[in-house]
GROMACS .gro file of C-alpha atoms in nm:
model
  380
    1MET     CA    1 -10.080  11.259  -3.643
    2SER     CA    2 -10.140  11.540  -3.394
    3GLU     CA    3 -10.481  11.688  -3.331
    4PRO     CA    4 -10.586  11.957  -3.582
    5VAL     CA    5 -10.522  12.319  -3.490
    6ARG     CA    6 -10.838  12.528  -3.513
    7ILE     CA    7 -10.795  12.863  -3.688
    8SER     CA    8 -11.021  13.143  -3.810
    9ARG     CA    9 -11.095  13.198  -4.175
   10ARG     CA   10 -10.901  13.525  -4.154
   11ARG     CA   11 -10.592  13.340  -4.028
   12ALA     CA   12 -10.636  13.091  -4.313
   13ARG     CA   13 -10.630  13.383  -4.559
   14GLN     CA   14 -10.314  13.514  -4.400
   15LEU     CA   15 -10.146  13.174  -4.433
   16ALA     CA   16 -10.246  13.163  -4.801
   17VAL     CA   17 -10.101  13.510  -4.863
   18MET     CA   18  -9.777  13.432  -4.676
   19GLY     CA   19  -9.736  13.103  -4.858
   20GLN     CA   20  -9.754  13.287  -5.189
   21VAL     CA   21  -9.488  13.540  -5.080
   22LEU     CA   22  -9.738  13.825  -5.102
   23ASP     CA   23  -9.690  13.949  -4.747
   24ALA     CA   24  -9.435  14.200  -4.622
   25PRO     CA   25  -9.145  14.238  -4.651
   26ARG     CA   26  -9.104  14.164  -5.020
   27PRO     CA   27  -8.864  13.889  -5.129
   28ARG     CA   28  -8.525  13.995  -5.258
   29SER     CA   29  -8.489  13.827  -5.597
   30ILE     CA   30  -8.654  13.639  -5.882
   31ARG     CA   31  -8.470  13.322  -5.783
   32GLU     CA   32  -8.601  13.347  -5.428
   33VAL     CA   33  -8.960  13.383  -5.552
   34VAL     CA   34  -8.943  13.090  -5.795
   35SER     CA   35  -8.766  12.872  -5.541
   36ARG     CA   36  -9.026  12.940  -5.271
   37LEU     CA   37  -9.325  12.900  -5.501
   38GLY     CA   38  -9.182  12.605  -5.692
   39GLU     CA   39  -9.338  12.723  -6.019
   40VAL     CA   40  -9.466  13.033  -6.194
   41GLN     CA   41  -9.728  12.983  -6.465
   42ILE     CA   42  -9.662  13.122  -6.813
   43ASP     CA   43  -9.929  13.280  -7.031
   44PRO     CA   44  -9.860  13.504  -7.332
   45THR     CA   45 -10.177  13.715  -7.298
   46SER     CA   46 -10.037  14.065  -7.257
   47VAL     CA   47 -10.328  14.306  -7.226
   48VAL     CA   48 -10.120  14.450  -6.943
   49ALA     CA   49  -9.814  14.223  -6.936
   50ARG     CA   50  -9.744  13.851  -6.967
   51THR     CA   51  -9.879  13.669  -6.662
   52GLU     CA   52  -9.538  13.541  -6.545
   53HIS     CA   53  -9.421  13.903  -6.542
   54LEU     CA   54  -9.726  14.014  -6.344
   55VAL     CA   55  -9.673  13.733  -6.092
   56LEU     CA   56  -9.313  13.833  -6.033
   57PHE     CA   57  -9.404  14.204  -6.022
   58ALA     CA   58  -9.663  14.128  -5.753
   59ARG     CA   59  -9.388  13.978  -5.535
   60LEU     CA   60  -9.093  14.203  -5.618
   61GLY     CA   61  -9.262  14.533  -5.699
   62THR     CA   62  -9.125  14.794  -5.939
   63ARG     CA   63  -8.770  14.660  -5.916
   64PHE     CA   64  -8.868  14.350  -6.115
   65ARG     CA   65  -8.707  14.359  -6.460
   66VAL     CA   66  -8.800  14.129  -6.748
   67ALA     CA   67  -8.438  14.136  -6.869
   68GLU     CA   68  -8.325  13.986  -6.539
   69LEU     CA   69  -8.575  13.700  -6.578
   70GLU     CA   70  -8.454  13.634  -6.931
   71ARG     CA   71  -8.093  13.631  -6.814
   72LEU     CA   72  -8.175  13.368  -6.551
   73LEU     CA   73  -8.365  13.159  -6.808
   74TRP     CA   74  -8.153  13.181  -7.120
   75ARG     CA   75  -7.800  13.267  -7.008
   76GLU     CA   76  -7.744  13.143  -6.654
   77ARG     CA   77  -7.990  12.850  -6.681
   78ALA     CA   78  -8.082  12.900  -6.316
   79LEU     CA   79  -8.445  12.861  -6.427
   80PHE     CA   80  -8.610  12.663  -6.706
   81GLU     CA   81  -8.946  12.633  -6.881
   82TYR     CA   82  -9.152  12.316  -6.869
   83TRP     CA   83  -9.528  12.252  -6.908
   84VAL     CA   84  -9.596  12.629  -6.936
   85HIS     CA   85  -9.426  12.703  -6.605
   86ILE     CA   86  -9.100  12.865  -6.499
   87LEU     CA   87  -8.917  12.630  -6.263
   88PRO     CA   88  -8.597  12.634  -6.056
   89ILE     CA   89  -8.322  12.430  -6.223
   90GLU     CA   90  -8.263  12.234  -5.903
   91ASP     CA   91  -8.609  12.080  -5.955
   92LEU     CA   92  -8.514  11.927  -6.290
   93PRO     CA   93  -8.483  11.575  -6.140
   94LEU     CA   94  -8.839  11.603  -6.008
   95HIS     CA   95  -8.972  11.681  -6.353
   96ARG     CA   96  -8.762  11.406  -6.509
   97ILE     CA   97  -9.018  11.170  -6.353
   98SER     CA   98  -9.293  11.312  -6.574
   99MET     CA   99  -9.060  11.337  -6.873
  100ARG     CA  100  -8.972  10.967  -6.859
  101ARG     CA  101  -9.337  10.863  -6.840
  102TYR     CA  102  -9.479  11.079  -7.118
  103PRO     CA  103  -9.685  10.975  -7.314
  104HIS     CA  104  -9.732  10.645  -7.129
  105GLY     CA  105 -10.042  10.753  -6.940
  106PRO     CA  106 -10.402  10.634  -6.917
  107TRP     CA  107 -10.568  10.914  -7.112
  108LYS     CA  108 -10.700  10.890  -7.466
  109ARG     CA  109 -10.467  11.175  -7.568
  110HIS     CA  110 -10.168  10.970  -7.452
  111SER     CA  111 -10.274  10.680  -7.673
  112TYR     CA  112 -10.305  10.910  -7.974
  113VAL     CA  113  -9.961  11.062  -7.910
  114ARG     CA  114  -9.799  10.718  -7.889
  115GLU     CA  115  -9.958  10.612  -8.219
  116TRP     CA  116  -9.868  10.944  -8.385
  117LEU     CA  117  -9.504  10.918  -8.279
  118ALA     CA  118  -9.484  10.561  -8.411
  119ALA     CA  119  -9.626  10.671  -8.747
  120ASN     CA  120  -9.380  10.962  -8.765
  121ASP     CA  121  -9.060  10.797  -8.650
  122GLU     CA  122  -8.861  10.940  -8.944
  123PHE     CA  123  -9.001  11.288  -8.874
  124VAL     CA  124  -8.882  11.261  -8.513
  125ARG     CA  125  -8.532  11.164  -8.627
  126TYR     CA  126  -8.527  11.452  -8.877
  127VAL     CA  127  -8.623  11.714  -8.616
  128LEU     CA  128  -8.369  11.591  -8.361
  129GLU     CA  129  -8.094  11.578  -8.623
  130GLU     CA  130  -8.174  11.930  -8.748
  131LEU     CA  131  -8.157  12.063  -8.393
  132ARG     CA  132  -7.829  11.881  -8.336
  133ARG     CA  133  -7.684  12.014  -8.661
  134ARG     CA  134  -7.833  12.364  -8.691
  135GLY     CA  135  -7.996  12.444  -8.359
  136PRO     CA  136  -8.121  12.645  -8.181
  137LEU     CA  137  -8.421  12.672  -8.417
  138ARG     CA  138  -8.778  12.798  -8.430
  139ALA     CA  139  -9.060  12.567  -8.536
  140ARG     CA  140  -9.089  12.751  -8.866
  141ASP     CA  141  -8.723  12.670  -8.941
  142LEU     CA  142  -8.816  12.300  -8.972
  143GLU     CA  143  -8.982  12.130  -9.266
  144ASN     CA  144  -9.310  11.951  -9.207
  145ARG     CA  145  -9.206  11.596  -9.294
  146ALA     CA  146  -9.485  11.427  -9.101
  147ALA     CA  147  -9.600  11.103  -9.265
  148GLU     CA  148  -9.923  11.144  -9.072
  149GLY     CA  149 -10.046  11.494  -8.984
  150TRP     CA  150 -10.151  11.597  -8.637
  151ARG     CA  151 -10.528  11.542  -8.618
  152VAL     CA  152 -10.708  11.582  -8.290
  153GLY     CA  153 -10.974  11.828  -8.407
  154GLY     CA  154 -10.973  12.202  -8.346
  155TRP     CA  155 -10.773  12.508  -8.439
  156ASN     CA  156 -10.428  12.359  -8.378
  157ASP     CA  157 -10.443  12.084  -8.644
  158GLU     CA  158 -10.369  12.259  -8.972
  159GLY     CA  159  -9.996  12.290  -9.033
  160GLN     CA  160  -9.913  12.220  -8.669
  161SER     CA  161  -9.722  11.893  -8.701
  162ALA     CA  162  -9.377  12.048  -8.641
  163PRO     CA  163  -9.485  12.266  -8.343
  164MET     CA  164  -9.676  11.974  -8.189
  165LEU     CA  165  -9.380  11.739  -8.231
  166LEU     CA  166  -9.156  11.993  -8.059
  167ASP     CA  167  -9.407  12.016  -7.775
  168ILE     CA  168  -9.412  11.638  -7.740
  169LEU     CA  169  -9.033  11.617  -7.742
  170TRP     CA  170  -9.035  11.896  -7.482
  171TRP     CA  171  -9.275  11.704  -7.259
  172GLN     CA  172  -9.042  11.405  -7.294
  173GLY     CA  173  -8.748  11.621  -7.190
  174ARG     CA  174  -8.562  11.564  -7.520
  175VAL     CA  175  -8.573  11.928  -7.632
  176MET     CA  176  -8.604  12.251  -7.437
  177ILE     CA  177  -8.701  12.612  -7.495
  178VAL     CA  178  -8.381  12.816  -7.494
  179GLY     CA  179  -8.514  13.161  -7.589
  180ARG     CA  180  -8.784  13.358  -7.765
  181ASP     CA  181  -8.806  13.553  -8.087
  182GLY     CA  182  -9.113  13.765  -8.012
  183GLN     CA  183  -9.384  13.506  -7.948
  184GLN     CA  184  -9.185  13.236  -8.132
  185ARG     CA  185  -9.019  12.982  -7.905
  186ILE     CA  186  -8.658  12.887  -7.981
  187TRP     CA  187  -8.570  12.519  -7.936
  188ASP     CA  188  -8.256  12.315  -7.884
  189LEU     CA  189  -8.157  11.971  -7.763
  190ALA     CA  190  -8.201  11.934  -7.388
  191SER     CA  191  -7.870  11.750  -7.367
  192ARG     CA  192  -7.679  12.068  -7.450
  193SER     CA  193  -7.912  12.333  -7.314
  194LEU     CA  194  -7.966  12.212  -6.958
  195PRO     CA  195  -7.699  12.172  -6.691
  196LYS     CA  196  -7.636  11.839  -6.523
  197VAL     CA  197  -7.840  11.825  -6.203
  198PRO     CA  198  -7.783  11.518  -5.985
  199ALA     CA  199  -8.099  11.336  -5.882
  200PRO     CA  200  -8.141  11.268  -5.509
  201PRO     CA  201  -8.337  10.960  -5.396
  202THR     CA  202  -8.710  10.967  -5.476
  203SER     CA  203  -8.793  10.979  -5.105
  204GLU     CA  204  -8.585  11.294  -5.064
  205MET     CA  205  -8.742  11.457  -5.369
  206ALA     CA  206  -9.091  11.370  -5.245
  207ALA     CA  207  -9.021  11.515  -4.901
  208ARG     CA  208  -8.894  11.840  -5.052
  209LEU     CA  209  -9.185  11.862  -5.297
  210ILE     CA  210  -9.458  11.801  -5.038
  211GLU     CA  211  -9.310  12.048  -4.790
  212ARG     CA  212  -9.277  12.322  -5.049
  213GLN     CA  213  -9.619  12.268  -5.205
  214VAL     CA  214  -9.791  12.281  -4.866
  215ARG     CA  215  -9.596  12.595  -4.777
  216ALA     CA  216  -9.664  12.763  -5.113
  217ARG     CA  217 -10.038  12.705  -5.088
  218GLY     CA  218 -10.047  12.826  -4.727
  219VAL     CA  219 -10.362  12.628  -4.655
  220THR     CA  220 -10.440  12.325  -4.865
  221LYS     CA  221 -10.621  11.996  -4.898
  222LEU     CA  222 -10.436  11.677  -4.984
  223ASP     CA  223 -10.568  11.649  -5.338
  224ARG     CA  224 -10.379  11.968  -5.431
  225ILE     CA  225 -10.027  11.842  -5.356
  226GLY     CA  226  -9.789  11.575  -5.482
  227TYR     CA  227  -9.915  11.577  -5.839
  228LEU     CA  228  -9.569  11.546  -5.997
  229PHE     CA  229  -9.567  11.175  -5.919
  230ASP     CA  230  -9.835  11.116  -6.186
  231GLY     CA  231 -10.072  10.901  -5.986
  232ASP     CA  232  -9.802  10.712  -5.792
  233TRP     CA  233  -9.912  10.832  -5.450
  234LYS     CA  234  -9.677  10.617  -5.239
  235PRO     CA  235  -9.389  10.871  -5.232
  236ARG     CA  236  -9.637  11.147  -5.149
  237GLU     CA  237  -9.806  10.950  -4.872
  238ARG     CA  238  -9.476  10.851  -4.711
  239ALA     CA  239  -9.341  11.206  -4.724
  240LEU     CA  240  -9.664  11.352  -4.589
  241HIS     CA  241  -9.675  11.101  -4.303
  242GLU     CA  242  -9.316  11.184  -4.205
  243HIS     CA  243  -9.381  11.559  -4.215
  244LEU     CA  244  -9.695  11.520  -4.004
  245ARG     CA  245  -9.505  11.307  -3.755
  246ASP     CA  246  -9.219  11.556  -3.720
  247GLY     CA  247  -9.462  11.850  -3.703
  248LEU     CA  248  -9.342  12.028  -4.016
  249ILE     CA  249  -9.690  11.995  -4.170
  250VAL     CA  250  -9.979  12.075  -3.938
  251PRO     CA  251 -10.342  11.957  -3.977
  252LEU     CA  252 -10.602  12.234  -3.949
  253GLU     CA  253 -10.969  12.293  -3.895
  254VAL     CA  254 -11.081  12.623  -4.048
  255ASP     CA  255 -11.385  12.793  -3.897
  256GLY     CA  256 -11.678  12.778  -4.135
  257LEU     CA  257 -11.501  12.566  -4.399
  258PRO     CA  258 -11.563  12.194  -4.447
  259GLY     CA  259 -11.295  11.927  -4.473
  260SER     CA  260 -10.943  11.874  -4.348
  261TRP     CA  261 -10.681  12.137  -4.423
  262PHE     CA  262 -10.303  12.151  -4.378
  263THR     CA  263 -10.037  12.418  -4.342
  264HIS     CA  264  -9.663  12.453  -4.288
  265ARG     CA  265  -9.545  12.492  -3.926
  266GLU     CA  266  -9.320  12.788  -4.010
  267LEU     CA  267  -9.613  12.981  -4.158
  268LEU     CA  268  -9.837  12.899  -3.864
  269ASP     CA  269  -9.575  13.037  -3.625
  270THR     CA  270  -9.520  13.360  -3.824
  271ALA     CA  271  -9.699  13.688  -3.754
  272PHE     CA  272  -9.871  13.839  -4.059
  273ARG     CA  273  -9.769  14.165  -4.223
  274GLY     CA  274  -9.970  14.257  -4.528
  275ARG     CA  275  -9.927  14.484  -4.829
  276THR     CA  276 -10.125  14.594  -5.134
  277VAL     CA  277 -10.081  14.473  -5.492
  278ALA     CA  278 -10.272  14.386  -5.811
  279LEU     CA  279 -10.270  14.016  -5.907
  280SER     CA  280 -10.254  13.837  -6.240
  281PRO     CA  281 -10.569  13.636  -6.323
  282PHE     CA  282 -10.340  13.329  -6.321
  283ASP     CA  283 -10.175  13.405  -5.987
  284ASP     CA  284 -10.165  13.093  -5.771
  285LEU     CA  285 -10.320  13.279  -5.478
  286ILE     CA  286 -10.646  13.282  -5.675
  287SER     CA  287 -10.597  13.004  -5.933
  288ASP     CA  288 -10.816  12.766  -5.732
  289ARG     CA  289 -11.142  12.955  -5.787
  290ASP     CA  290 -11.342  12.757  -5.530
  291ARG     CA  291 -11.082  12.818  -5.259
  292THR     CA  292 -11.074  13.187  -5.355
  293GLU     CA  293 -11.446  13.209  -5.295
  294GLN     CA  294 -11.426  13.012  -4.970
  295LEU     CA  295 -11.140  13.210  -4.821
  296PHE     CA  296 -11.175  13.557  -4.973
  297ASP     CA  297 -11.549  13.584  -5.052
  298MET     CA  298 -11.468  13.671  -5.411
  299TYR     CA  299 -11.633  13.491  -5.701
  300TYR     CA  300 -11.363  13.533  -5.964
  301ARG     CA  301 -11.361  13.409  -6.322
  302ILE     CA  302 -11.160  13.513  -6.629
  303GLU     CA  303 -11.389  13.671  -6.889
  304ILE     CA  304 -11.152  13.673  -7.189
  305TYR     CA  305 -11.370  13.422  -7.372
  306VAL     CA  306 -11.701  13.571  -7.257
  307PRO     CA  307 -11.879  13.781  -7.524
  308LYS     CA  308 -11.832  14.149  -7.446
  309ALA     CA  309 -12.202  14.211  -7.387
  310LYS     CA  310 -12.210  13.936  -7.124
  311ARG     CA  311 -11.900  14.034  -6.929
  312ARG     CA  312 -11.968  14.140  -6.572
  313TRP     CA  313 -11.624  14.268  -6.473
  314GLY     CA  314 -11.411  14.311  -6.787
  315TYR     CA  315 -11.178  14.147  -7.037
  316TYR     CA  316 -10.863  14.099  -6.825
  317VAL     CA  317 -10.951  14.182  -6.468
  318LEU     CA  318 -10.689  14.196  -6.193
  319PRO     CA  319 -10.802  14.144  -5.832
  320VAL     CA  320 -10.642  14.377  -5.579
  321LEU     CA  321 -10.503  14.228  -5.258
  322ARG     CA  322 -10.492  14.448  -4.948
  323GLY     CA  323 -10.341  14.265  -4.655
  324ASP     CA  324 -10.540  13.942  -4.623
  325ARG     CA  325 -10.842  14.064  -4.824
  326LEU     CA  326 -10.931  14.091  -5.190
  327VAL     CA  327 -11.086  14.435  -5.187
  328GLY     CA  328 -11.169  14.499  -5.552
  329ARG     CA  329 -11.107  14.441  -5.920
  330ILE     CA  330 -10.954  14.659  -6.188
  331ASP     CA  331 -10.999  14.618  -6.565
  332PRO     CA  332 -10.674  14.757  -6.713
  333ALA     CA  333 -10.520  14.768  -7.060
  334PHE     CA  334 -10.172  14.897  -7.141
  335ASP     CA  335 -10.159  15.096  -7.465
  336ARG     CA  336  -9.797  15.043  -7.565
  337LYS     CA  337  -9.817  15.273  -7.867
  338GLU     CA  338  -9.933  15.568  -7.659
  339ASN     CA  339  -9.758  15.441  -7.342
  340ILE     CA  340 -10.079  15.486  -7.143
  341LEU     CA  341 -10.224  15.254  -6.881
  342ARG     CA  342 -10.601  15.273  -6.916
  343ILE     CA  343 -10.819  15.154  -6.630
  344ASN     CA  344 -11.151  15.074  -6.796
  345ALA     CA  345 -11.335  15.000  -6.472
  346ILE     CA  346 -11.288  14.965  -6.098
  347HIS     CA  347 -11.518  14.733  -5.903
  348MET     CA  348 -11.499  14.738  -5.525
  349GLN     CA  349 -11.616  14.449  -5.307
  350GLU     CA  350 -11.954  14.484  -5.138
  351ASP     CA  351 -11.794  14.477  -4.791
  352GLU     CA  352 -11.575  14.778  -4.874
  353SER     CA  353 -11.387  14.912  -4.572
  354PRO     CA  354 -11.231  15.255  -4.513
  355GLY     CA  355 -10.906  15.278  -4.704
  356ASP     CA  356 -10.990  15.005  -4.957
  357ARG     CA  357 -11.034  15.247  -5.248
  358ASP     CA  358 -10.709  15.423  -5.156
  359ALA     CA  359 -10.541  15.081  -5.160
  360VAL     CA  360 -10.675  15.011  -5.510
  361ASP     CA  361 -10.549  15.350  -5.629
  362LYS     CA  362 -10.209  15.268  -5.478
  363ALA     CA  363 -10.200  14.934  -5.663
  364ILE     CA  364 -10.288  15.107  -5.990
  365ASP     CA  365 -10.015  15.367  -5.937
  366GLU     CA  366  -9.753  15.099  -5.868
  367LEU     CA  367  -9.860  14.901  -6.176
  368GLY     CA  368  -9.828  15.214  -6.392
  369ARG     CA  369  -9.482  15.294  -6.255
  370TRP     CA  370  -9.359  14.939  -6.316
  371LEU     CA  371  -9.489  14.946  -6.676
  372GLY     CA  372  -9.322  15.282  -6.728
  373ALA     CA  373  -9.650  15.440  -6.840
  374ASP     CA  374  -9.640  15.811  -6.917
  375GLU     CA  375  -9.999  15.843  -6.801
  376VAL     CA  376 -10.262  15.643  -6.609
  377LEU     CA  377 -10.619  15.712  -6.714
  378LEU     CA  378 -10.888  15.624  -6.462
  379PRO     CA  379 -11.253  15.564  -6.551
  380PRO     CA  380 -11.484  15.868  -6.526
   0.00000   0.00000   0.00000
């Protein structure tokens, strides 16, 4: 392995932004974004918009259309949903590794799932046969024929046997989400809803995965990559060693930050061009909260579940990225009935620089235009 390249913390931020396709110029399509990131997290919370829509808007700007995403998911099958992420269909063989192993894992939950499936073997056969015969179906279209109800404690026990079984069959890759009816997921057999995607050798898949994950994170530590192999680290270690040897992955030392870091050679050799945009709370640029604080000097937490009186920033706060800096937070809510985007609060960072507030206003304006709001109301 070559000697680490020493970089500034600012350059590390730039690598992180470029890896997440948040630099300029913008990417050209949804498929390009998902392919480069490898995954886009899904979350139905829609105070402003669903998080997967906000993530794609942040990359593509006002030309992003939800209908185009749905076409790629449900008609063209160029993308698919798995483990609450949108994924490129060419990565299906990678995720087949996890599908084949579930629920044969070490966790207590895995043991419960195995026992529950064994106790409900007839229920499993019923659900699969109904999907084969009548599908696609929603969970509520299926009878609850569980011999043993789903019981893990908590809100999702009562009457949840059919939805939980569908989730388990989804994790096993036996059924897939093929559409949505409002918030209701529509299910069908994976065998007739997913295209045939040939599986390359594991070594080839590992090499592709490691390269893309390092590139997507921009700057990363080893414990953040290769997770799709479910604890079997040999493919990851071999792929990483080969990429380090051929120089595609570069070891780093980041000024002021402890530990060993890595980046992608192409990013390291690329000049940075920034832009301004509001980010989803679940955006992968900031999803690692500790790294966000280390790189961007922003302590960021979601306050959805914090009592209102104890919230510091707001219910669904979006950080605003300007270039390689997080310059502030906005607390927005989109009133769909009135078609008004309300900005409840704006919080600038303590190290505010000239032009930062203008950048936040620009991000708010772009968000309002993408949502099609008739009016944007700013706080007094």
